[in-house]
Tab-separated table of C-alpha atoms in Angstrom:
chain	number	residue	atom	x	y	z
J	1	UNK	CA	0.000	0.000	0.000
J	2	UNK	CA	0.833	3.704	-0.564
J	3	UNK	CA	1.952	6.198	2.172
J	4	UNK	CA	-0.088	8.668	3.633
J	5	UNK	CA	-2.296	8.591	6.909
J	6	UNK	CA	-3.739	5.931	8.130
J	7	UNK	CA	-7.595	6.805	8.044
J	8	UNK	CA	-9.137	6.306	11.485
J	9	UNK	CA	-10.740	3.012	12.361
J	10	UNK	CA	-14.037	2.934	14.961
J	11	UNK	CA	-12.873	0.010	16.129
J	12	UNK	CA	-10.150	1.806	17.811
J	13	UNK	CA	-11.602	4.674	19.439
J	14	UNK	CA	-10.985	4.833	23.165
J	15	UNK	CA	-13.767	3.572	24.988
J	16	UNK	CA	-15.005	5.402	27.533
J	17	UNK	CA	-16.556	3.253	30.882
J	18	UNK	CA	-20.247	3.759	33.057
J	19	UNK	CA	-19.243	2.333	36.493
J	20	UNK	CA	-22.571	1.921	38.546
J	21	UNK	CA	-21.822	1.051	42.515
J	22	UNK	CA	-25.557	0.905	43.470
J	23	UNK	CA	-27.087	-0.926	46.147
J	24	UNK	CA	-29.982	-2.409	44.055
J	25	UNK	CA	-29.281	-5.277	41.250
J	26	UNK	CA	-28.296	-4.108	37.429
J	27	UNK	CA	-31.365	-6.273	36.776
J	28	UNK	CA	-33.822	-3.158	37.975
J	29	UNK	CA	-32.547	-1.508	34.906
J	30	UNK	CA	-31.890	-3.738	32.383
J	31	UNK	CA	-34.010	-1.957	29.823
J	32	UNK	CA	-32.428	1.438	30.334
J	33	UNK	CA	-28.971	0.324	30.535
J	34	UNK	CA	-29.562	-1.734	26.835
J	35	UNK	CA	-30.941	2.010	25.830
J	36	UNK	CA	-28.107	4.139	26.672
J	37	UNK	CA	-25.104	0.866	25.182
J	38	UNK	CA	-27.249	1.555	21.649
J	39	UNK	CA	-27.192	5.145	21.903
J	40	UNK	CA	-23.536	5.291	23.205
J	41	UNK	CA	-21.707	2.445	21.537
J	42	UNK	CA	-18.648	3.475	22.390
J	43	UNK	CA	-19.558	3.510	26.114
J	44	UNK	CA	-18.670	-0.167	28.579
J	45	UNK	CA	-21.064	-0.153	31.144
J	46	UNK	CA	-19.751	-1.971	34.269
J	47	UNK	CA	-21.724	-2.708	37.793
J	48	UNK	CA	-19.851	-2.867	41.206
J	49	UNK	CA	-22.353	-3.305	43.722
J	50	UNK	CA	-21.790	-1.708	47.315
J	51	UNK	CA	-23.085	-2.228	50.445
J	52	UNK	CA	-25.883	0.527	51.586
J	53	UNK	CA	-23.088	2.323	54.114
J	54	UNK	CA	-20.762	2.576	51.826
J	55	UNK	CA	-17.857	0.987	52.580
J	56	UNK	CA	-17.690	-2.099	49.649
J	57	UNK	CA	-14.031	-1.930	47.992
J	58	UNK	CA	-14.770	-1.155	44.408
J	59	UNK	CA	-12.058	-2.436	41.741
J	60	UNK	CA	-9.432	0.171	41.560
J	61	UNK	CA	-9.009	-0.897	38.080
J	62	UNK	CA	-12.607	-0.147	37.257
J	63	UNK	CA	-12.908	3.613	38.732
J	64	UNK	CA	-9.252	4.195	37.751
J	65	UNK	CA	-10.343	3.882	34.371
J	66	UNK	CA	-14.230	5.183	34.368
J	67	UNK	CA	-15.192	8.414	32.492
J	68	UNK	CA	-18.703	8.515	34.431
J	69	UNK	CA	-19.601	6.999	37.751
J	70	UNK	CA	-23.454	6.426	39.156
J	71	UNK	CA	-23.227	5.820	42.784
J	72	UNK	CA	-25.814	6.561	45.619
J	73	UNK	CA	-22.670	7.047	48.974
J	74	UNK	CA	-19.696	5.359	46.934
J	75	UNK	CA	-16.798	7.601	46.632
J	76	UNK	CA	-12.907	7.023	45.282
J	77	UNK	CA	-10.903	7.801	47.691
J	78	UNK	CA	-10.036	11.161	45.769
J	79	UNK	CA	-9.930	12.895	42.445
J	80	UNK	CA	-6.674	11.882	41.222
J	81	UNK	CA	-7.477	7.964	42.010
J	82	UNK	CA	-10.073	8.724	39.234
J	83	UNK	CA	-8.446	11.147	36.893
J	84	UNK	CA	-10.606	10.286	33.852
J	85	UNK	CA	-13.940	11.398	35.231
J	86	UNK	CA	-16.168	13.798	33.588
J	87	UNK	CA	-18.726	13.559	36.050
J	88	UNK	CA	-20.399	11.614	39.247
J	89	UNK	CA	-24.461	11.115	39.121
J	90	UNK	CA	-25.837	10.548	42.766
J	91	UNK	CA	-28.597	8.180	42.585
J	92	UNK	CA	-29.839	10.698	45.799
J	93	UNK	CA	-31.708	13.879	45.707
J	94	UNK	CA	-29.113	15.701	48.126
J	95	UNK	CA	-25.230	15.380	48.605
J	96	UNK	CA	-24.557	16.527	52.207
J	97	UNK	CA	-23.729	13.153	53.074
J	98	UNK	CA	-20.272	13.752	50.596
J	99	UNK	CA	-20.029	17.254	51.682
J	100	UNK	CA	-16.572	16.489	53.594
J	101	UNK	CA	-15.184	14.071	50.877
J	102	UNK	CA	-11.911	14.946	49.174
J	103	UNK	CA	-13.572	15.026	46.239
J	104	UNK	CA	-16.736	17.025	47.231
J	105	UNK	CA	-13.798	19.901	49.185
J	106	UNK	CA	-10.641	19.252	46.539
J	107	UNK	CA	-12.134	19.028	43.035
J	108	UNK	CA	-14.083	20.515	39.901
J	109	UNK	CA	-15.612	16.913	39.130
J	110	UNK	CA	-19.272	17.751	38.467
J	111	UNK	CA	-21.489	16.635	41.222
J	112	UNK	CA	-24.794	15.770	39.876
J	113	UNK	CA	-28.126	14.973	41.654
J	114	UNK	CA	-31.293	12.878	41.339
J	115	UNK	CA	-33.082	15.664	42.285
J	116	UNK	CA	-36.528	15.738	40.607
J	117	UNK	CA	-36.638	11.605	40.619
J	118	UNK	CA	-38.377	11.407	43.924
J	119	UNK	CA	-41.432	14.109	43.462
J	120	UNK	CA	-44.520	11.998	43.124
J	121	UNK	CA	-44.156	9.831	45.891
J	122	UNK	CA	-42.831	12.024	48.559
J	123	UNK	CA	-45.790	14.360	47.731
J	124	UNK	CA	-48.032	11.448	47.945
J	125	UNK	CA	-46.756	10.947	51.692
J	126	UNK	CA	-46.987	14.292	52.405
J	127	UNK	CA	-50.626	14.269	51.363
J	128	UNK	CA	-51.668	11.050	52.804
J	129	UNK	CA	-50.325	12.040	55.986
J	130	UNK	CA	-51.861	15.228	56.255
J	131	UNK	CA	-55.024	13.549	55.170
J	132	UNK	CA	-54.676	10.849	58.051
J	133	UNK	CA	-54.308	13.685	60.424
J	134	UNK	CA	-57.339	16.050	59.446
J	135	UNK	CA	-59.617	13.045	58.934
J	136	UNK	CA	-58.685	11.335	62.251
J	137	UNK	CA	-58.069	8.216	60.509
J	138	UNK	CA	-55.198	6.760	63.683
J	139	UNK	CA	-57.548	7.226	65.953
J	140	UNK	CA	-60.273	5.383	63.885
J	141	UNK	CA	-57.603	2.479	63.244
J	142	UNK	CA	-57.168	2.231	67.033
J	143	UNK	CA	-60.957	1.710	67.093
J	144	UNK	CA	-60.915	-0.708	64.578
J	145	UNK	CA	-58.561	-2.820	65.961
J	146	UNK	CA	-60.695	-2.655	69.455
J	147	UNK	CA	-63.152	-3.520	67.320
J	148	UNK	CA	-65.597	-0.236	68.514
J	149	UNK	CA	-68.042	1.138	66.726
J	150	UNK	CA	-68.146	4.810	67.609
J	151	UNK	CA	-69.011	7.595	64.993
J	152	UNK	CA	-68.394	10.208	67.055
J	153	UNK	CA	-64.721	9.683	66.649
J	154	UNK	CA	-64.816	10.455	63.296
J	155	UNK	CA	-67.213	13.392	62.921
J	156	UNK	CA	-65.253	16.624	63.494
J	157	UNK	CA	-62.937	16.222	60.899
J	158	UNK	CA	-61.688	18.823	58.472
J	159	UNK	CA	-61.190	19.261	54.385
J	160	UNK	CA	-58.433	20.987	52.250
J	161	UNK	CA	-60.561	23.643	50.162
J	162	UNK	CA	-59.423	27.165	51.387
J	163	UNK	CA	-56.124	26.007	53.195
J	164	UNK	CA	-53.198	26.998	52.774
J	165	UNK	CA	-50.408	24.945	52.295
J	166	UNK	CA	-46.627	26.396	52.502
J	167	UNK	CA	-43.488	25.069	51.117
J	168	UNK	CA	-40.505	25.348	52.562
J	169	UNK	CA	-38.260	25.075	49.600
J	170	UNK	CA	-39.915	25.184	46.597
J	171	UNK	CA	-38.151	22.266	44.414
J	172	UNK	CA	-39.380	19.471	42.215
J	173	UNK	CA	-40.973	17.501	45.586
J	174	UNK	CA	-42.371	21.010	47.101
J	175	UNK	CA	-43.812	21.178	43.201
J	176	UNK	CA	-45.568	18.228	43.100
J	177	UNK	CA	-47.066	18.880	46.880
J	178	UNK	CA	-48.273	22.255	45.015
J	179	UNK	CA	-49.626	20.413	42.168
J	180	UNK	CA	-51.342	17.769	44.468
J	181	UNK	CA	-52.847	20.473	47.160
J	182	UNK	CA	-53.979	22.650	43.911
J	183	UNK	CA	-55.875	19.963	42.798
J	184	UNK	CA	-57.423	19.844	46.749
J	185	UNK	CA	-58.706	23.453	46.866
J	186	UNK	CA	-55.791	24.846	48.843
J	187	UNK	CA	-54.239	27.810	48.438
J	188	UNK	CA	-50.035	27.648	47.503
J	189	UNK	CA	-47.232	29.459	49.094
J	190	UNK	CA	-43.315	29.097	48.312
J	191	UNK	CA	-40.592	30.165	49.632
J	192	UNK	CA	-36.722	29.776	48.179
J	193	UNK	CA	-33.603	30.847	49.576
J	194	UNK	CA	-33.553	33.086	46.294
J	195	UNK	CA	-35.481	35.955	45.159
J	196	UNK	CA	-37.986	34.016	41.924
J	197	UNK	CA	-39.387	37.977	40.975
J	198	UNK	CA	-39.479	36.808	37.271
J	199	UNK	CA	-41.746	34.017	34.840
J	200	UNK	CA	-38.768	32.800	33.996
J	201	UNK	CA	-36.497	32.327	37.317
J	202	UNK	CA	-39.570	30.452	38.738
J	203	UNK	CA	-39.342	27.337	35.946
J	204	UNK	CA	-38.063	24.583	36.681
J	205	UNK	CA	-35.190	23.620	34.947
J	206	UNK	CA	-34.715	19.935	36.132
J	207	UNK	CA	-35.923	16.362	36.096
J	208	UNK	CA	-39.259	16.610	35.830
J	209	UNK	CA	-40.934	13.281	35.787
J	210	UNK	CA	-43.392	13.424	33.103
J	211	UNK	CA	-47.304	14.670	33.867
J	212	UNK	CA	-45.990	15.869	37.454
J	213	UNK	CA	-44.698	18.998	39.166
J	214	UNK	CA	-45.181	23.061	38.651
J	215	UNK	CA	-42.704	23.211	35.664
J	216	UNK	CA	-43.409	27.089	35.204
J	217	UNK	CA	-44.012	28.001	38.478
J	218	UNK	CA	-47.881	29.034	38.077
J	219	UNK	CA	-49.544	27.110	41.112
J	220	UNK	CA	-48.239	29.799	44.082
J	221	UNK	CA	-50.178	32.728	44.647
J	222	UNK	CA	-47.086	34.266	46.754
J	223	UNK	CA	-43.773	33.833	47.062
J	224	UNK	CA	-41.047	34.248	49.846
J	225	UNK	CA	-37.702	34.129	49.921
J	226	UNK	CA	-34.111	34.668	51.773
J	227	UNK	CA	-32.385	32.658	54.268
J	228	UNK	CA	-32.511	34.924	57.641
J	229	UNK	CA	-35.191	34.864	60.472
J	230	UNK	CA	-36.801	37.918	59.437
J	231	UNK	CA	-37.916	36.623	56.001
J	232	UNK	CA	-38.781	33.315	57.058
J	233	UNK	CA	-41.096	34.816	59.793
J	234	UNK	CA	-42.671	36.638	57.029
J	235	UNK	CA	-43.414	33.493	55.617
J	236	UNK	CA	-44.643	31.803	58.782
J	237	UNK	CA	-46.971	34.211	59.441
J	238	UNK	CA	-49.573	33.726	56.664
J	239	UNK	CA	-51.691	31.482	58.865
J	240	UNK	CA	-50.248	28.221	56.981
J	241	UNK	CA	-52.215	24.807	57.660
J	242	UNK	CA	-49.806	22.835	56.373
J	243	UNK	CA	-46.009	23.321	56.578
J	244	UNK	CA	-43.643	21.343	53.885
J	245	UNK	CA	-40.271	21.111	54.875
J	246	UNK	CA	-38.531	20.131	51.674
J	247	UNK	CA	-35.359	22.359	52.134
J	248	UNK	CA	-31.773	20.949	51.921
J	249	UNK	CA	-29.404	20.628	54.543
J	250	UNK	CA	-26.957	23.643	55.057
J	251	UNK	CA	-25.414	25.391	57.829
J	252	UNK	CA	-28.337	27.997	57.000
J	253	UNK	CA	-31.145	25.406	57.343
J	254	UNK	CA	-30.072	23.903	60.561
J	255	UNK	CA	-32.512	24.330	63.062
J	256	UNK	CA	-34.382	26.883	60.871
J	257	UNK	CA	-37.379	26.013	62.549
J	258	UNK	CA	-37.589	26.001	66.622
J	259	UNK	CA	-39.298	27.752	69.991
J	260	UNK	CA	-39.615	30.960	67.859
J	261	UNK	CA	-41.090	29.682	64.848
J	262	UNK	CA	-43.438	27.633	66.337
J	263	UNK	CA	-44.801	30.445	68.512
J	264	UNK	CA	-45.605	32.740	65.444
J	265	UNK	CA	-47.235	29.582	63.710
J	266	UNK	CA	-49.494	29.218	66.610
J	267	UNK	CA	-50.091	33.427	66.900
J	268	UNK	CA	-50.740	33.239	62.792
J	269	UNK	CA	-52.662	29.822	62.750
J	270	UNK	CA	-54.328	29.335	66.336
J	271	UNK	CA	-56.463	26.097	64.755
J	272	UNK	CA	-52.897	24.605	64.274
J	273	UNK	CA	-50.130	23.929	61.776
J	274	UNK	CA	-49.657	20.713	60.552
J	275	UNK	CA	-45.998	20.355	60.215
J	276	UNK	CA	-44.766	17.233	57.547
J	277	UNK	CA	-40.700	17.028	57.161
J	278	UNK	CA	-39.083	15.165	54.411
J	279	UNK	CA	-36.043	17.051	54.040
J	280	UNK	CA	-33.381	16.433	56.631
J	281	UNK	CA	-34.409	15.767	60.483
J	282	UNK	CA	-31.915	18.604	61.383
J	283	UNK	CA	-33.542	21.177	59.941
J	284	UNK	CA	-35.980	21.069	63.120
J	285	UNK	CA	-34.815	21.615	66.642
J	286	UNK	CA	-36.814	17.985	67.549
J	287	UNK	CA	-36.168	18.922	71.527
J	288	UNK	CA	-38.160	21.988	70.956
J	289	UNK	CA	-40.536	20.586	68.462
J	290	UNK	CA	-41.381	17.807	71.022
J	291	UNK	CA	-42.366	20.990	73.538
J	292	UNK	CA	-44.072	22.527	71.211
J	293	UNK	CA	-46.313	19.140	69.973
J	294	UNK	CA	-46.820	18.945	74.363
J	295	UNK	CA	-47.882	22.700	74.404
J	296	UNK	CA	-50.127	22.340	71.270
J	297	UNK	CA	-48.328	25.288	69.813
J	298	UNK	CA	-48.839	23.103	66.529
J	299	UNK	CA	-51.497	20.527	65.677
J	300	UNK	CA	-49.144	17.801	64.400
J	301	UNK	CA	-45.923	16.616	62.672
J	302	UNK	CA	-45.833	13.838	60.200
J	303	UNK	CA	-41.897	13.134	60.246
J	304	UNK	CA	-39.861	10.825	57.736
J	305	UNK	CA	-36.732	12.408	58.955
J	306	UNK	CA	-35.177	12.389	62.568
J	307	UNK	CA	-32.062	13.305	64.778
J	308	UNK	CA	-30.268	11.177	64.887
J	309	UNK	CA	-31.465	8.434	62.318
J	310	UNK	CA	-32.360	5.725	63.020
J	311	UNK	CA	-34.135	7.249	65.859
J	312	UNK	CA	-33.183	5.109	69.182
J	313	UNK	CA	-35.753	4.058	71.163
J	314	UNK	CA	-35.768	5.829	74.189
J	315	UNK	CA	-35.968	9.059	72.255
J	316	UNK	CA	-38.813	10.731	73.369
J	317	UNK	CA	-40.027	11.882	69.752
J	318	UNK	CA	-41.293	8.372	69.954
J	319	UNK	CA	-44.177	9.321	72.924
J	320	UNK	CA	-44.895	13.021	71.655
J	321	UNK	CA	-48.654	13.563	71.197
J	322	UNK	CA	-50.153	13.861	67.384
J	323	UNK	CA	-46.761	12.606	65.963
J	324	UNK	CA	-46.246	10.434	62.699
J	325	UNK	CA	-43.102	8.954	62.472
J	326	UNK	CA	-41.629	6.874	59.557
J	327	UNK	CA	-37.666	5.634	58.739
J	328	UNK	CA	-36.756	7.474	55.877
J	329	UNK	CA	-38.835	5.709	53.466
J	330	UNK	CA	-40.895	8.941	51.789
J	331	UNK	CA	-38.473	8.809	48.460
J	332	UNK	CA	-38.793	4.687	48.076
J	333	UNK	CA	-40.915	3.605	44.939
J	334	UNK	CA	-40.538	0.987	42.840
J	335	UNK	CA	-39.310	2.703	39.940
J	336	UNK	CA	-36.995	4.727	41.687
J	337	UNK	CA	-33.728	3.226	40.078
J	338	UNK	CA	-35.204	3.627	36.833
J	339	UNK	CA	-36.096	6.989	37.358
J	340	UNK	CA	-32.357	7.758	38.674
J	341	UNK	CA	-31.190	6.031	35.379
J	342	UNK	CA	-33.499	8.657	33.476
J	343	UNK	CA	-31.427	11.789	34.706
J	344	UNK	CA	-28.146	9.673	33.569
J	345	UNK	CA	-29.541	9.531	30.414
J	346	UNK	CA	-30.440	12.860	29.922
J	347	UNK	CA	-26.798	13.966	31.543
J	348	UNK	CA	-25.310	12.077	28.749
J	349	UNK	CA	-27.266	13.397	26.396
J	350	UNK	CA	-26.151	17.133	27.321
J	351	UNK	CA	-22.754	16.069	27.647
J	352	UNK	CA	-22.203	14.591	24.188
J	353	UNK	CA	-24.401	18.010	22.730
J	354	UNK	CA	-22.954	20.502	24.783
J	355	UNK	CA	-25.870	21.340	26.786
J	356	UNK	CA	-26.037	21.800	30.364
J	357	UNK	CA	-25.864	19.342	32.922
J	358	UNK	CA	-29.130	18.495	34.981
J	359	UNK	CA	-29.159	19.477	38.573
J	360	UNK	CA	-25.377	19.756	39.186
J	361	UNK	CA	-24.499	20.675	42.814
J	362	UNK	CA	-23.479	24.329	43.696
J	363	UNK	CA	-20.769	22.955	46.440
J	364	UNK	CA	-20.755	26.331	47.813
J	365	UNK	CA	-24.888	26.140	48.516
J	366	UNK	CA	-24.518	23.096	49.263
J	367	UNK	CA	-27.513	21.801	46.856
């Protein structure tokens, strides 16, 4: 043959590698994972599963060598024992739980969430628990299983149209709350940590799941923002029935609500807020909510969040009147891994086009 370059040969390209360290089976996701090898034949796909703390030894081979890495807690143990990655897709909705990591503190690797995965059933919770309390239905289950027959127990009861609902962070699971309480008769507030004054700084820019949410922002009649006291106590004070805690877990958020705040919900809302947290357990002061659930300052809490978690048993949270308490479990569904697969895919996607990454973490917010 002649000289001259060698013309480039596909076989040859360097492959880049997927390296999944979930705690479910590769099996959940089958489909998706067929999906994305036809779309990206040039990408391995390789599974490494890991216990739920954490602490599973992953191949160094494998996440020496991956360009992309899916993982819910997994970490390597720093940037450079990963130098090819272009980014890291947490199968979670928040990354505080990485937030002292070397590679969270020491490196530009694109930290991207889940967020936006976990909407429709967390909002369901939310609902069903504010519907258990305002239609007495524990105390009617403790008849049932007496076996009483009492009516009376179930007779002052009250319905959604012409509450208000507010929500405490005003993401894709707030949204869907919104969307679901809309649908109710109630009446929408947000409130962000940034100013929204535009139509266009209230859409929602991430993974929606399809049908659900507020993508445009339409369903609040007010909203509040700002992370100090004084703005939040704005916000508190707009006799709210229901209080969604869906904010993420920063030094700002910590404790956000305690004696204070529960004292202007009961001046603002004498009948009682309903308080439901799904965001971290240490955005509430529990010792003071537990004084404030004794002094009836608020009507209830439905809680899938605690402090410490799991909560131990002697915790008095356990004993505190009009309390719902469940471990962690709001997000679960049982299409949640595909879901998380779905925001790979689309991350991907923008990678390969140019566009811009879905819900990539601001490590200086902290979300």
């Amino acid at each position: 043959m002649g000289g001259g370059a060698e013309l480039p040969q596909r076989g040859r390209e360097k492959r880049e590698l997927l390296l999944f360290t979930p705690p479910h089976s590769e099996g959940e996701i089958d489909d998706l994972i067929n999906e994305i090898k036809e779309e990206f034949p040039n990408l391995d796909v390789e599974f490494s599963q890991v216990a739920p703390d954490g602490k599973s030894e992953v191949p160094k081979e494998l996440y020496q060598r991956a360009t992309y890495l899916t993982t819910f807690n997994w970490l390597p143990p720093n940037a450079a024992a990963a130098p090819n990655l272009k980014f890291i897709q947490f199968l979670s909705a928040g990354v505080n739980h990485v937030a002292k990591h070397p590679i969270y503190t020491d490196s530009k690797i694109p930290l991207l969430s889940a967020n936006g995965i976990h909407g429709p059933q967390i909002a369901e919770w939310v609902i069903m628990m504010f519907l258990n309390h305002s239609h007495k239905f524990v105390p009617l289950y403790e008849q049932q299983k007496q076996r009483l027959w009492n009516p009376a127990t179930g007779k002052n009861v009250t319905d959604s149209p012409g509450k208000t609902v507010g929500i405490l962070g005003y993401g894709s699971i707030g949204r869907q709350v919104a969307r679901v309480a809309k649908a109710m008769g109630m009446k929408v507030l947000a409130y962000t940590a940034s100013p929204r004054p535009t139509p266009e700084s209230r859409r929602d820019d991430g993974f929606i799941v399809p049908g659900t949410g507020d993508p445009d922002g339409s369903f609040p009649s007010a909203w509040y923002n700002g992370l100090d006291k004084e703005n939040l106590h704005e916000f508190l004070s707009q006799k709210i029935d229901l209080l969604v805690l869906a904010v993420p877990l920063t030094k700002s958020t910590t404790h956000f609500l305690s004696t204070p705040e529960f004292h202007l919900l009961n001046k603002s809302n004498p009948a009682g807020t309903y308080i439901a947290n799904i965001s971290r357990g240490q955005v509430i002061d529990q010792p003071k909510l537990i004084e404030a659930l004794e002094e009836k300052l608020i009507s209830g809490a439905a809680l899938d969040v605690t402090d410490p978690e799991p909560l131990p048993k002697e915790d008095p949270l356990w004993e505190a009147p009009n309390v719902l308490v469940t471990p962690h479990v709001s997000g679960s569904s049982t299409v949640y891994a595909q879901r998380a697969t779905q925001v790979l895919q689309q991350n991907l996607r923008r990678l390969r086009d140019g566009g811009r990454l879905i819900n990539e973490v601001d490590r200086e917010k902290g979300y």
